[in-house]
């Protein structure tokens, strides 16, 4: 609005330090603040020891003058050993955090992790929402509104867009 602005140095929120000659296939998602005042991000990276595409979370303190990185980690540290993950979507509403992504284990399915504001439920607690459905389920978008969860994704086999809604309790 008025004149030049100074932008701070960006925070490095990817602890895997993925170095490739191109960009990841997907962008990052960020939402918040949670009930604890933190912002949460989700992104795909293929760094670390396995060099396999995985979805990661990051906690950020953005309320003060300087942004603060509070930690990062894999959404599925131990849960899925040999599955490619991509297209993360994340939504925060009060005390609830939802993270959805596509995962290729023998075909593409949509996985979802839910947590309270601590974030501990995001790690190794994913459920496969589309396992019983035929097709290739890709590119989810999740939105939490109060205690309602809305999820949209495409079924690339049938050429349809799917919608799922559910109530989420504590």
PDB file of N, CA, C and O in Angstrom, residues 60-100:
ATOM      1  N   UNK A  60       4.442 -23.842  12.912  1.00  0.00           N
ATOM      2  CA  UNK A  60       5.017 -22.508  12.798  1.00  0.00           C
ATOM      3  C   UNK A  60       4.375 -21.551  13.793  1.00  0.00           C
ATOM      4  O   UNK A  60       3.158 -21.577  13.980  1.00  0.00           O
ATOM      5  N   UNK A  61       5.197 -20.724  14.393  1.00  0.00           N
ATOM      6  CA  UNK A  61       4.702 -19.644  15.235  1.00  0.00           C
ATOM      7  C   UNK A  61       4.765 -18.358  14.435  1.00  0.00           C
ATOM      8  O   UNK A  61       5.848 -17.853  14.170  1.00  0.00           O
ATOM      9  N   UNK A  62       3.640 -17.865  14.018  1.00  0.00           N
ATOM     10  CA  UNK A  62       3.614 -16.700  13.145  1.00  0.00           C
ATOM     11  C   UNK A  62       2.992 -15.477  13.819  1.00  0.00           C
ATOM     12  O   UNK A  62       2.768 -14.474  13.171  1.00  0.00           O
ATOM     13  N   UNK A  63       2.745 -15.573  15.128  1.00  0.00           N
ATOM     14  CA  UNK A  63       2.053 -14.492  15.809  1.00  0.00           C
ATOM     15  C   UNK A  63       2.921 -13.306  16.179  1.00  0.00           C
ATOM     16  O   UNK A  63       2.429 -12.211  16.349  1.00  0.00           O
ATOM     17  N   UNK A  64       4.220 -13.486  16.297  1.00  0.00           N
ATOM     18  CA  UNK A  64       5.091 -12.387  16.713  1.00  0.00           C
ATOM     19  C   UNK A  64       5.647 -11.609  15.541  1.00  0.00           C
ATOM     20  O   UNK A  64       5.217 -11.759  14.393  1.00  0.00           O
ATOM     21  N   UNK A  65       6.628 -10.766  15.837  1.00  0.00           N
ATOM     22  CA  UNK A  65       7.260  -9.968  14.788  1.00  0.00           C
ATOM     23  C   UNK A  65       8.073 -10.817  13.824  1.00  0.00           C
ATOM     24  O   UNK A  65       8.150 -10.518  12.640  1.00  0.00           O
ATOM     25  N   UNK A  66       8.708 -11.868  14.332  1.00  0.00           N
ATOM     26  CA  UNK A  66       9.519 -12.763  13.500  1.00  0.00           C
ATOM     27  C   UNK A  66       8.880 -14.144  13.477  1.00  0.00           C
ATOM     28  O   UNK A  66       8.560 -14.699  14.533  1.00  0.00           O
ATOM     29  N   UNK A  67       8.687 -14.740  12.317  1.00  0.00           N
ATOM     30  CA  UNK A  67       8.146 -16.099  12.270  1.00  0.00           C
ATOM     31  C   UNK A  67       9.130 -17.090  12.895  1.00  0.00           C
ATOM     32  O   UNK A  67      10.337 -16.913  12.812  1.00  0.00           O
ATOM     33  N   UNK A  68       8.582 -18.133  13.521  1.00  0.00           N
ATOM     34  CA  UNK A  68       9.397 -19.132  14.208  1.00  0.00           C
ATOM     35  C   UNK A  68       9.012 -20.522  13.715  1.00  0.00           C
ATOM     36  O   UNK A  68       7.835 -20.881  13.706  1.00  0.00           O
ATOM     37  N   UNK A  69      10.014 -21.291  13.304  1.00  0.00           N
ATOM     38  CA  UNK A  69       9.809 -22.688  12.939  1.00  0.00           C
ATOM     39  C   UNK A  69       9.845 -23.508  14.210  1.00  0.00           C
ATOM     40  O   UNK A  69      10.797 -23.436  14.986  1.00  0.00           O
ATOM     41  N   UNK A  70       8.792 -24.283  14.472  1.00  0.00           N
ATOM     42  CA  UNK A  70       8.669 -25.036  15.719  1.00  0.00           C
ATOM     43  C   UNK A  70       8.895 -26.527  15.539  1.00  0.00           C
ATOM     44  O   UNK A  70       8.811 -27.279  16.491  1.00  0.00           O
ATOM     45  N   UNK A  71       9.154 -26.971  14.322  1.00  0.00           N
ATOM     46  CA  UNK A  71       9.430 -28.382  14.085  1.00  0.00           C
ATOM     47  C   UNK A  71       8.750 -28.896  12.841  1.00  0.00           C
ATOM     48  O   UNK A  71       7.784 -28.313  12.351  1.00  0.00           O
ATOM     49  N   UNK A  72       9.293 -29.992  12.318  1.00  0.00           N
ATOM     50  CA  UNK A  72       8.753 -30.666  11.132  1.00  0.00           C
ATOM     51  C   UNK A  72       8.967 -32.158  11.283  1.00  0.00           C
ATOM     52  O   UNK A  72       9.813 -32.606  12.039  1.00  0.00           O
ATOM     53  N   UNK A  73       8.215 -32.917  10.516  1.00  0.00           N
ATOM     54  CA  UNK A  73       8.398 -34.364  10.505  1.00  0.00           C
ATOM     55  C   UNK A  73       7.503 -35.008   9.473  1.00  0.00           C
ATOM     56  O   UNK A  73       6.614 -34.366   8.908  1.00  0.00           O
ATOM     57  N   UNK A  74       7.738 -36.278   9.234  1.00  0.00           N
ATOM     58  CA  UNK A  74       6.920 -37.032   8.287  1.00  0.00           C
ATOM     59  C   UNK A  74       5.560 -37.332   8.900  1.00  0.00           C
ATOM     60  O   UNK A  74       5.455 -37.626  10.090  1.00  0.00           O
ATOM     61  N   UNK A  75       4.517 -37.259   8.085  1.00  0.00           N
ATOM     62  CA  UNK A  75       3.181 -37.594   8.557  1.00  0.00           C
ATOM     63  C   UNK A  75       3.102 -39.088   8.868  1.00  0.00           C
ATOM     64  O   UNK A  75       2.420 -39.498   9.804  1.00  0.00           O
ATOM     65  N   UNK A  76       3.800 -39.891   8.096  1.00  0.00           N
ATOM     66  CA  UNK A  76       3.816 -41.336   8.336  1.00  0.00           C
ATOM     67  C   UNK A  76       5.262 -41.801   8.505  1.00  0.00           C
ATOM     68  O   UNK A  76       5.881 -42.300   7.569  1.00  0.00           O
ATOM     69  N   UNK A  77       5.797 -41.656   9.696  1.00  0.00           N
ATOM     70  CA  UNK A  77       7.176 -42.045   9.944  1.00  0.00           C
ATOM     71  C   UNK A  77       7.380 -43.549   9.809  1.00  0.00           C
ATOM     72  O   UNK A  77       8.345 -44.010   9.228  1.00  0.00           O
ATOM     73  N   UNK A  78       6.482 -44.324  10.395  1.00  0.00           N
ATOM     74  CA  UNK A  78       6.614 -45.782  10.404  1.00  0.00           C
ATOM     75  C   UNK A  78       5.456 -46.497   9.722  1.00  0.00           C
ATOM     76  O   UNK A  78       5.536 -47.676   9.432  1.00  0.00           O
ATOM     77  N   UNK A  79       4.374 -45.799   9.474  1.00  0.00           N
ATOM     78  CA  UNK A  79       3.133 -46.453   9.067  1.00  0.00           C
ATOM     79  C   UNK A  79       3.186 -47.070   7.672  1.00  0.00           C
ATOM     80  O   UNK A  79       2.674 -48.156   7.463  1.00  0.00           O
ATOM     81  N   UNK A  80       3.796 -46.401   6.718  1.00  0.00           N
ATOM     82  CA  UNK A  80       3.828 -46.905   5.345  1.00  0.00           C
ATOM     83  C   UNK A  80       5.265 -46.897   4.869  1.00  0.00           C
ATOM     84  O   UNK A  80       5.810 -45.844   4.572  1.00  0.00           O
ATOM     85  N   UNK A  81       5.879 -48.069   4.777  1.00  0.00           N
ATOM     86  CA  UNK A  81       7.291 -48.134   4.466  1.00  0.00           C
ATOM     87  C   UNK A  81       7.654 -47.903   3.020  1.00  0.00           C
ATOM     88  O   UNK A  81       8.716 -47.393   2.723  1.00  0.00           O
ATOM     89  N   UNK A  82       6.802 -48.275   2.080  1.00  0.00           N
ATOM     90  CA  UNK A  82       7.206 -48.225   0.683  1.00  0.00           C
ATOM     91  C   UNK A  82       6.096 -47.661  -0.193  1.00  0.00           C
ATOM     92  O   UNK A  82       5.725 -48.257  -1.193  1.00  0.00           O
ATOM     93  N   UNK A  83       5.560 -46.535   0.187  1.00  0.00           N
ATOM     94  CA  UNK A  83       4.472 -45.922  -0.565  1.00  0.00           C
ATOM     95  C   UNK A  83       4.818 -44.487  -0.900  1.00  0.00           C
ATOM     96  O   UNK A  83       5.310 -43.746  -0.056  1.00  0.00           O
ATOM     97  N   UNK A  84       4.539 -44.101  -2.133  1.00  0.00           N
ATOM     98  CA  UNK A  84       4.758 -42.729  -2.565  1.00  0.00           C
ATOM     99  C   UNK A  84       3.566 -41.874  -2.151  1.00  0.00           C
ATOM    100  O   UNK A  84       2.418 -42.258  -2.374  1.00  0.00           O
ATOM    101  N   UNK A  85       3.836 -40.727  -1.557  1.00  0.00           N
ATOM    102  CA  UNK A  85       2.795 -39.807  -1.109  1.00  0.00           C
ATOM    103  C   UNK A  85       2.975 -38.471  -1.819  1.00  0.00           C
ATOM    104  O   UNK A  85       4.101 -38.060  -2.079  1.00  0.00           O
ATOM    105  N   UNK A  86       1.853 -37.808  -2.096  1.00  0.00           N
ATOM    106  CA  UNK A  86       1.920 -36.540  -2.809  1.00  0.00           C
ATOM    107  C   UNK A  86       0.622 -35.769  -2.619  1.00  0.00           C
ATOM    108  O   UNK A  86      -0.345 -36.288  -2.085  1.00  0.00           O
ATOM    109  N   UNK A  87       0.575 -34.547  -3.095  1.00  0.00           N
ATOM    110  CA  UNK A  87      -0.582 -33.664  -3.089  1.00  0.00           C
ATOM    111  C   UNK A  87      -1.209 -33.514  -1.704  1.00  0.00           C
ATOM    112  O   UNK A  87      -2.392 -33.794  -1.517  1.00  0.00           O
ATOM    113  N   UNK A  88      -0.458 -33.026  -0.719  1.00  0.00           N
ATOM    114  CA  UNK A  88      -1.048 -32.838   0.605  1.00  0.00           C
ATOM    115  C   UNK A  88      -2.005 -31.648   0.654  1.00  0.00           C
ATOM    116  O   UNK A  88      -1.829 -30.657  -0.046  1.00  0.00           O
ATOM    117  N   UNK A  89      -3.018 -31.798   1.474  1.00  0.00           N
ATOM    118  CA  UNK A  89      -3.953 -30.726   1.764  1.00  0.00           C
ATOM    119  C   UNK A  89      -4.136 -30.705   3.277  1.00  0.00           C
ATOM    120  O   UNK A  89      -4.219 -31.765   3.907  1.00  0.00           O
ATOM    121  N   UNK A  90      -4.178 -29.514   3.858  1.00  0.00           N
ATOM    122  CA  UNK A  90      -4.239 -29.395   5.307  1.00  0.00           C
ATOM    123  C   UNK A  90      -5.253 -28.334   5.684  1.00  0.00           C
ATOM    124  O   UNK A  90      -5.362 -27.309   5.009  1.00  0.00           O
ATOM    125  N   UNK A  91      -6.004 -28.593   6.764  1.00  0.00           N
ATOM    126  CA  UNK A  91      -6.978 -27.622   7.247  1.00  0.00           C
ATOM    127  C   UNK A  91      -6.966 -27.627   8.769  1.00  0.00           C
ATOM    128  O   UNK A  91      -6.859 -28.675   9.398  1.00  0.00           O
ATOM    129  N   UNK A  92      -7.082 -26.432   9.349  1.00  0.00           N
ATOM    130  CA  UNK A  92      -7.073 -26.257  10.801  1.00  0.00           C
ATOM    131  C   UNK A  92      -8.323 -25.493  11.195  1.00  0.00           C
ATOM    132  O   UNK A  92      -8.654 -24.479  10.584  1.00  0.00           O
ATOM    133  N   UNK A  93      -9.006 -25.980  12.231  1.00  0.00           N
ATOM    134  CA  UNK A  93     -10.162 -25.275  12.770  1.00  0.00           C
ATOM    135  C   UNK A  93     -10.174 -25.472  14.274  1.00  0.00           C
ATOM    136  O   UNK A  93     -10.462 -26.571  14.756  1.00  0.00           O
ATOM    137  N   UNK A  94      -9.805 -24.438  15.021  1.00  0.00           N
ATOM    138  CA  UNK A  94      -9.801 -24.522  16.485  1.00  0.00           C
ATOM    139  C   UNK A  94      -8.856 -25.593  16.980  1.00  0.00           C
ATOM    140  O   UNK A  94      -7.644 -25.510  16.807  1.00  0.00           O
ATOM    141  N   UNK A  95      -9.412 -26.636  17.580  1.00  0.00           N
ATOM    142  CA  UNK A  95      -8.603 -27.716  18.152  1.00  0.00           C
ATOM    143  C   UNK A  95      -8.434 -28.894  17.197  1.00  0.00           C
ATOM    144  O   UNK A  95      -7.942 -29.941  17.590  1.00  0.00           O
ATOM    145  N   UNK A  96      -8.832 -28.769  15.940  1.00  0.00           N
ATOM    146  CA  UNK A  96      -8.779 -29.887  15.002  1.00  0.00           C
ATOM    147  C   UNK A  96      -7.870 -29.574  13.821  1.00  0.00           C
ATOM    148  O   UNK A  96      -7.950 -28.501  13.225  1.00  0.00           O
ATOM    149  N   UNK A  97      -7.002 -30.533  13.490  1.00  0.00           N
ATOM    150  CA  UNK A  97      -6.130 -30.446  12.323  1.00  0.00           C
ATOM    151  C   UNK A  97      -6.411 -31.667  11.462  1.00  0.00           C
ATOM    152  O   UNK A  97      -6.429 -32.795  11.967  1.00  0.00           O
ATOM    153  N   UNK A  98      -6.633 -31.466  10.165  1.00  0.00           N
ATOM    154  CA  UNK A  98      -6.837 -32.563   9.226  1.00  0.00           C
ATOM    155  C   UNK A  98      -5.810 -32.441   8.109  1.00  0.00           C
ATOM    156  O   UNK A  98      -5.573 -31.356   7.586  1.00  0.00           O
ATOM    157  N   UNK A  99      -5.211 -33.567   7.746  1.00  0.00           N
ATOM    158  CA  UNK A  99      -4.263 -33.602   6.641  1.00  0.00           C
ATOM    159  C   UNK A  99      -4.639 -34.771   5.736  1.00  0.00           C
ATOM    160  O   UNK A  99      -4.771 -35.910   6.195  1.00  0.00           O
ATOM    161  N   UNK A 100      -4.843 -34.484   4.454  1.00  0.00           N
ATOM    162  CA  UNK A 100      -5.190 -35.509   3.471  1.00  0.00           C
ATOM    163  C   UNK A 100      -4.146 -35.491   2.358  1.00  0.00           C
ATOM    164  O   UNK A 100      -3.550 -34.449   2.078  1.00  0.00           O
TER     165      UNK A 100
END
